[in-house]
Structure formats: C-alpha cells, structure tokens
mmCIF file of C-alpha atoms in Angstrom:
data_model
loop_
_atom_site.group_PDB
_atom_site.id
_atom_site.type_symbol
_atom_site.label_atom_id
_atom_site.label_comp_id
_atom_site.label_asym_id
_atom_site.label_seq_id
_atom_site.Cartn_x
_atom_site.Cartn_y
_atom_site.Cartn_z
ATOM 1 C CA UNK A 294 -0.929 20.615 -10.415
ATOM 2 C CA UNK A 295 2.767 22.277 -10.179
ATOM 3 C CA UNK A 296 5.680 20.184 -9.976
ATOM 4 C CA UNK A 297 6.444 18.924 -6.412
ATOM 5 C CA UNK A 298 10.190 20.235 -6.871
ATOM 6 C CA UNK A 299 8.875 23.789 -6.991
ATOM 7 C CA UNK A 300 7.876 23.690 -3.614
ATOM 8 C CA UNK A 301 10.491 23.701 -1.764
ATOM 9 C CA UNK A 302 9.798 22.790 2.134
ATOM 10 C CA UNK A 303 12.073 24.557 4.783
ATOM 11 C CA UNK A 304 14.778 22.088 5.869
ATOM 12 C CA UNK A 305 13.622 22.468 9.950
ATOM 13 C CA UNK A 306 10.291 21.053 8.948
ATOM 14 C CA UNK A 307 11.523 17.531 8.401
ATOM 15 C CA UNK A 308 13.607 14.938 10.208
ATOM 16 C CA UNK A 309 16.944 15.558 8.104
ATOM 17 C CA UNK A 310 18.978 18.607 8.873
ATOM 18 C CA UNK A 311 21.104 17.828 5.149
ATOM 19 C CA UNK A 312 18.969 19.790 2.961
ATOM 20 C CA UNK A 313 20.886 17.856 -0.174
ATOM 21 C CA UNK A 314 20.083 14.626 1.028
ATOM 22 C CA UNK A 315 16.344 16.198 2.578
ATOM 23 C CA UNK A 316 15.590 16.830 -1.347
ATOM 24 C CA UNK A 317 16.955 13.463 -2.317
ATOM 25 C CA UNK A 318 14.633 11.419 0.073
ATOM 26 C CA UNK A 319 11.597 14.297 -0.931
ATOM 27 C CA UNK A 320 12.248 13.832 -4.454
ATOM 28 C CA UNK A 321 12.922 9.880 -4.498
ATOM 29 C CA UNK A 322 11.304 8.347 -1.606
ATOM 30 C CA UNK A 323 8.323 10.313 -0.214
ATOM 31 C CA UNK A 324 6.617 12.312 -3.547
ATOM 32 C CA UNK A 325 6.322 9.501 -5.286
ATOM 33 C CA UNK A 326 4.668 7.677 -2.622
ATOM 34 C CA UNK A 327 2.345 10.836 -1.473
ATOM 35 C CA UNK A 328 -1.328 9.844 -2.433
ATOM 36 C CA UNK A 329 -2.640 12.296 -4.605
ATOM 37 C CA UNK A 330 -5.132 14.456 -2.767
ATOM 38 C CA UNK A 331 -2.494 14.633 -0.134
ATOM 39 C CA UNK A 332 -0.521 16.331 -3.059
ATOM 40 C CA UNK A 333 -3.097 18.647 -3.813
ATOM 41 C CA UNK A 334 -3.815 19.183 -0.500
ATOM 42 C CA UNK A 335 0.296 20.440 0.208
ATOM 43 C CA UNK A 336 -0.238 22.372 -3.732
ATOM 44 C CA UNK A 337 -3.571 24.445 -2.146
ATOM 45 C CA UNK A 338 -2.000 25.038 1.116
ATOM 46 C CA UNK A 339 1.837 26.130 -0.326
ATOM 47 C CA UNK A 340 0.782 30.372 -1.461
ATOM 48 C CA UNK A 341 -0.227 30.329 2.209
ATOM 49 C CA UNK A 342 1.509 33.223 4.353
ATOM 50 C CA UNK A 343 1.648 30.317 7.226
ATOM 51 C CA UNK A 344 2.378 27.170 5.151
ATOM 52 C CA UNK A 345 4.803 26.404 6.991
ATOM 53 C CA UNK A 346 2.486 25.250 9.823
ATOM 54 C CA UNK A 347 1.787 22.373 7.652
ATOM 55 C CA UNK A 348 2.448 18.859 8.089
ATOM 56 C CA UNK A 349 5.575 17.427 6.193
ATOM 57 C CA UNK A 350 5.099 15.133 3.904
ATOM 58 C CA UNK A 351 7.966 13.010 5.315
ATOM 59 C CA UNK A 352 6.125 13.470 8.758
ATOM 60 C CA UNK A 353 2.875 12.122 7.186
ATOM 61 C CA UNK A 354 4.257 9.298 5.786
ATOM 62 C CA UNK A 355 5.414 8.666 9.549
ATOM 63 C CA UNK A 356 2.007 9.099 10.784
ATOM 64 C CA UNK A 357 0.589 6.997 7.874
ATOM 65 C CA UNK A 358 2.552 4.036 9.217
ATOM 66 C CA UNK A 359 1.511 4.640 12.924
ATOM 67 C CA UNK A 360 -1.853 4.792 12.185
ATOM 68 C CA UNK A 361 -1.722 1.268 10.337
ATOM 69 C CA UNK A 362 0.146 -0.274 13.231
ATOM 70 C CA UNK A 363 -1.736 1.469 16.198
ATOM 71 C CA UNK A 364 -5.414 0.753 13.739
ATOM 72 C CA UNK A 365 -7.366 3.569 15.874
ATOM 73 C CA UNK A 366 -11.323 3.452 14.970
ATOM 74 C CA UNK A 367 -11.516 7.187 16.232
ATOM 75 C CA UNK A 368 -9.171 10.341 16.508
ATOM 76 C CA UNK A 369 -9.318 14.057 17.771
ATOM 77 C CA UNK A 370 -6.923 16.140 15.162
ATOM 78 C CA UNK A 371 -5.966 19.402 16.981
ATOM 79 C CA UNK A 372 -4.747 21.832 15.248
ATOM 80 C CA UNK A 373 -6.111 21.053 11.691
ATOM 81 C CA UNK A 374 -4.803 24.117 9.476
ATOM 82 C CA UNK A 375 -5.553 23.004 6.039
ATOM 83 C CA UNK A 376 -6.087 19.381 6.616
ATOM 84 C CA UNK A 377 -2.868 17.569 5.201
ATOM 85 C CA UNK A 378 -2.855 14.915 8.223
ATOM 86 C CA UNK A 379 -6.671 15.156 8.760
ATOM 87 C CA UNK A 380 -6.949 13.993 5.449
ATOM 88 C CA UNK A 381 -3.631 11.458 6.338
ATOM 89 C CA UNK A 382 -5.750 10.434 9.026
ATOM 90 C CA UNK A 383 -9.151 10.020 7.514
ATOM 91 C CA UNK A 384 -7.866 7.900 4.831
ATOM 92 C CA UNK A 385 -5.630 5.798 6.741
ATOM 93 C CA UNK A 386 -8.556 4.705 9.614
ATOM 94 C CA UNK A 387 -10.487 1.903 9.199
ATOM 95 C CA UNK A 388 -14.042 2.843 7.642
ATOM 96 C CA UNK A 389 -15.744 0.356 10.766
ATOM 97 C CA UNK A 390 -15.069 3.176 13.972
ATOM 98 C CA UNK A 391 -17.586 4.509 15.315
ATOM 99 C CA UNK A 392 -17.949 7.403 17.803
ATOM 100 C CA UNK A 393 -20.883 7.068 20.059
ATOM 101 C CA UNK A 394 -22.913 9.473 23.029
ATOM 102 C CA UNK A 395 -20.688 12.184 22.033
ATOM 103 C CA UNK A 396 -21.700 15.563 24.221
ATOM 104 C CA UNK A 397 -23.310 18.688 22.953
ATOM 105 C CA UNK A 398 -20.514 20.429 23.002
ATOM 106 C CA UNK A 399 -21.805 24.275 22.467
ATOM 107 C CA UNK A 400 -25.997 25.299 22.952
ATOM 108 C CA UNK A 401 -25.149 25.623 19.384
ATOM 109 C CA UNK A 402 -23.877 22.648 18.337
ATOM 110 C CA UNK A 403 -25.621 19.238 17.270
ATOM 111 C CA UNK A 404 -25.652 16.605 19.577
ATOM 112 C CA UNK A 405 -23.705 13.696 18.092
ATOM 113 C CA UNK A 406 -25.139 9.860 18.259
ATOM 114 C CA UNK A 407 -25.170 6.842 16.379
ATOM 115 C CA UNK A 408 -28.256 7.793 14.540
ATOM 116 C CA UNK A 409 -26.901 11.019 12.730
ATOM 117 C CA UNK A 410 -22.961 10.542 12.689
ATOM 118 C CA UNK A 411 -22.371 6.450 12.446
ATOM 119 C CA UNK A 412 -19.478 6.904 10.254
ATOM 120 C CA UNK A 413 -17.795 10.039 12.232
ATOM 121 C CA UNK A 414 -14.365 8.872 13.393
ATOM 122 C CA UNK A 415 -12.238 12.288 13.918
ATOM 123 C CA UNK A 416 -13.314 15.138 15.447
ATOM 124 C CA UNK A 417 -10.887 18.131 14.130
ATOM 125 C CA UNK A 418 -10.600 20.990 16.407
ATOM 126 C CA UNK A 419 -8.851 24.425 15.098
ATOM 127 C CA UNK A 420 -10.106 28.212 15.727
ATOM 128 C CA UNK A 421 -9.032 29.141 11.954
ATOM 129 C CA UNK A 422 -11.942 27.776 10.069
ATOM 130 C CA UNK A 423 -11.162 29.902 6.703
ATOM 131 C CA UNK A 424 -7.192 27.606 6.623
ATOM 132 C CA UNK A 425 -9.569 24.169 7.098
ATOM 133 C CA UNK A 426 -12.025 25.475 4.158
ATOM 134 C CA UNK A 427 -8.563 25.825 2.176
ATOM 135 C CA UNK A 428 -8.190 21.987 2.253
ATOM 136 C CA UNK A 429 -11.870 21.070 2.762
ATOM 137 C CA UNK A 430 -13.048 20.594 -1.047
ATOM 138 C CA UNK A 431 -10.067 18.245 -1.567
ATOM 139 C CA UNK A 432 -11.191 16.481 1.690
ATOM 140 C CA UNK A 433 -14.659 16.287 0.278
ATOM 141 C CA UNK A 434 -12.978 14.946 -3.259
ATOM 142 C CA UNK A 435 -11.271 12.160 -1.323
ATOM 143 C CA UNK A 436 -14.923 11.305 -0.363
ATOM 144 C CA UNK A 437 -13.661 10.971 3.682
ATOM 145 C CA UNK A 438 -15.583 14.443 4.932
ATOM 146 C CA UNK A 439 -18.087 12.074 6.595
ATOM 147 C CA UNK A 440 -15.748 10.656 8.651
ATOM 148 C CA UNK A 441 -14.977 14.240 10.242
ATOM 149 C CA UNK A 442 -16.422 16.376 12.633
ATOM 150 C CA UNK A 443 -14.819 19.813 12.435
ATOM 151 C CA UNK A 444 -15.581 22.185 15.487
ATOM 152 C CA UNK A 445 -14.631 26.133 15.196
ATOM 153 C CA UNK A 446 -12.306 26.405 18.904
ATOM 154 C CA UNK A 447 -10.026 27.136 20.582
ATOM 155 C CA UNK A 448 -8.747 22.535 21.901
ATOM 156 C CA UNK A 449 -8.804 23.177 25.373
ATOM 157 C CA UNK A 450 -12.400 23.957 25.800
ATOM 158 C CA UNK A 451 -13.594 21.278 23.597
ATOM 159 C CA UNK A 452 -11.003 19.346 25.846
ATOM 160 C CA UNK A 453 -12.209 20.330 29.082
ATOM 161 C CA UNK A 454 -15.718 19.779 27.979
ATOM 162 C CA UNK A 455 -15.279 16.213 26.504
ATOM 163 C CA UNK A 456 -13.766 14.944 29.948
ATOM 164 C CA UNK A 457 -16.203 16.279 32.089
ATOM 165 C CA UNK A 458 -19.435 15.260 30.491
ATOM 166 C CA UNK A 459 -19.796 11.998 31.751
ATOM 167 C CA UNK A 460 -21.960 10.500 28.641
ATOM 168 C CA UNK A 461 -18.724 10.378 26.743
ATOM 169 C CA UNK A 462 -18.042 7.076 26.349
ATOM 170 C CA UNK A 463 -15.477 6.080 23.408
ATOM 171 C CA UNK A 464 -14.253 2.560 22.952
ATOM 172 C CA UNK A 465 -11.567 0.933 21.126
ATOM 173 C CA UNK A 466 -8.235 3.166 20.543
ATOM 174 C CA UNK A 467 -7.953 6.860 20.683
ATOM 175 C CA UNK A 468 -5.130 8.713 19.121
ATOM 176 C CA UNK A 469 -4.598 12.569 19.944
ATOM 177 C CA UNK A 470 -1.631 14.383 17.741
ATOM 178 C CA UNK A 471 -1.138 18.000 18.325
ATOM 179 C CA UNK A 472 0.879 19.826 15.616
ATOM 180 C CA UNK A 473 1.829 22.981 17.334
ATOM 181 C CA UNK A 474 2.870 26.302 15.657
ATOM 182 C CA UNK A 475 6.731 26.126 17.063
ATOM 183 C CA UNK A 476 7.149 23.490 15.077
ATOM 184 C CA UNK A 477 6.798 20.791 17.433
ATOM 185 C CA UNK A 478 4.997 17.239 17.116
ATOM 186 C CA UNK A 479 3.597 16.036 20.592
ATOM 187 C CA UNK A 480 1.905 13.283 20.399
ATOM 188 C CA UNK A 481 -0.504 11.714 22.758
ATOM 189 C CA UNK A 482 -1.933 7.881 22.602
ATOM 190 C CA UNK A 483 -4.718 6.282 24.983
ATOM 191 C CA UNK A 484 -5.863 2.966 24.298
ATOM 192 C CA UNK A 485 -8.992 1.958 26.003
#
C-alpha cells in the first residue's frame, strides 16, 4: 500500500480551508486512526478520473462517530461510488439489525425477507456499478458484504418504490446520507 502522504486530497473536500494545517490534522490525527481497509479502500479508489467524489477521510471519521451515537440497525447509502463510507457504515453498525418485508423492488430483483437476508442492514443504491466493484473485494475482505444490499439505479426510483409499497415495514432507526457529486453532504435522519 502507498504512503498516505502521496495522496494528496483537494483542500475543498474537507472541513479546513488551511491546506497546511488540513495536512497536519490528515497526517497526525485522522491517517493514523483510518482502519485499514478504509485505507485501502481510499488507495484503490485514488487513480480514479472521479476520485474526488469520494468520501474524506476526515468526513468519515465524522460519520464514524454519528453512527456510534445515533446506533442505526439499518441504512440506505445513496450514492455509493467505491464504497469508502459504505464500508464506514457497514463496520460501524451493530451486527443485530435486521431489515425485514423488504419489496421486490424490480421483476428482476429478489424479494428480500428474513429467511434469505437476516443479516442485511444497508441497502446501497448507485447507477455506476463498475466504481462499487472498485471497492467491493476490499468490502468482501472486511468480511461486512453480507450486511449490504447493492441495487444498480438511479435513488429516486428505488425511493419512490420503497414508500409506496406498503409491506415495507422497517423498525428501529434509519439513517439516509446522500453524498452528492457538487460536493455536498445532505444528510437525512428518521427515527422510527
């Protein structure tokens, strides 16, 4: 794996707008706390023409801590690119969630239930499934790729089917974080 310090992040990706002190906090705070298949994860994803769209480090160190305070069972990741905060997510969640009576969401999809998915907790929707497969063998290293459901399409259809099939019944917390390509975190939490 290359040396963290060769990979340098653009400075509008993070929260400081110093770049010195940016590569201070990078270099002395949030490496050396980055697990390591979220390193390897950033190392895969960094030759990519649109790394950029990837989560910061500093930013997933942020979400790391939400996600032990908030303690959401299940989450829908939209937007996964090459899975830095799926994989953020899926080893942050306690292993106990469940997702039940999910829908059919395409004639060519699996239904989801108990029986076949107990451990699925995230469902991860992106239309780019070639930048997910970039990420997906360190995923499947971390051993969490059974807690994720990845479906090929475009959110809002996924979305829009999800609320209007009435079998969809998820309990306990729900936490939906869109990472948009302008750069922009919104982030969305229903607790149920």
């Amino acid at each position: 794996m290359e040396n963290q310090k060769n990979h340098p992040l653009p400075l509008s990706k993070g929260l400081l707008r110093t770049e010195d002190l940016y590569t201070y906090i990078l270099e002395t705070s949030v490496y050396p706390r980055e697990a390591e298949p979220l390193k390897e994860i950033r190392d895969v994803t960094f030759g990519h023409p649109q790394a950029r769209m990837s989560t910061a480090p500093d930013a997933g160190q942020l979400i790391a801590i939400l996600l032990k305070l908030l303690n959401p069972k299940k989450t829908i990741e939209i937007g996964v690119y090459t899975g830095y905060s799926l994989l953020l997510t899926a080893v942050n969640i306690p292993g106990d969630g469940q997702v039940s009576n999910l829908p059919t969401l395409y004639e060519n999809e699996i239904e989801l239930s108990n029986s076949t998915h107990k451990d699925l907790q995230i469902i991860a929707i992106d239309p780019d499934r070639e930048a997910y497969e970039i990420g997906l063998p360190v995923i499947q290293k971390a051993r969490v790729d059974h807690k994720i459901k990845f479906i090929e399409s475009e959110a809002l259809a996924v979305l829009d089917t999800i609320l209007e099939n009435c079998r969809v019944k998820m309990k306990g917390n729900l936490i939906m974080h869109t990472w948009m390509q302008t750069k922009e975190i919104t982030g969305i939490t229903m607790r149920g």
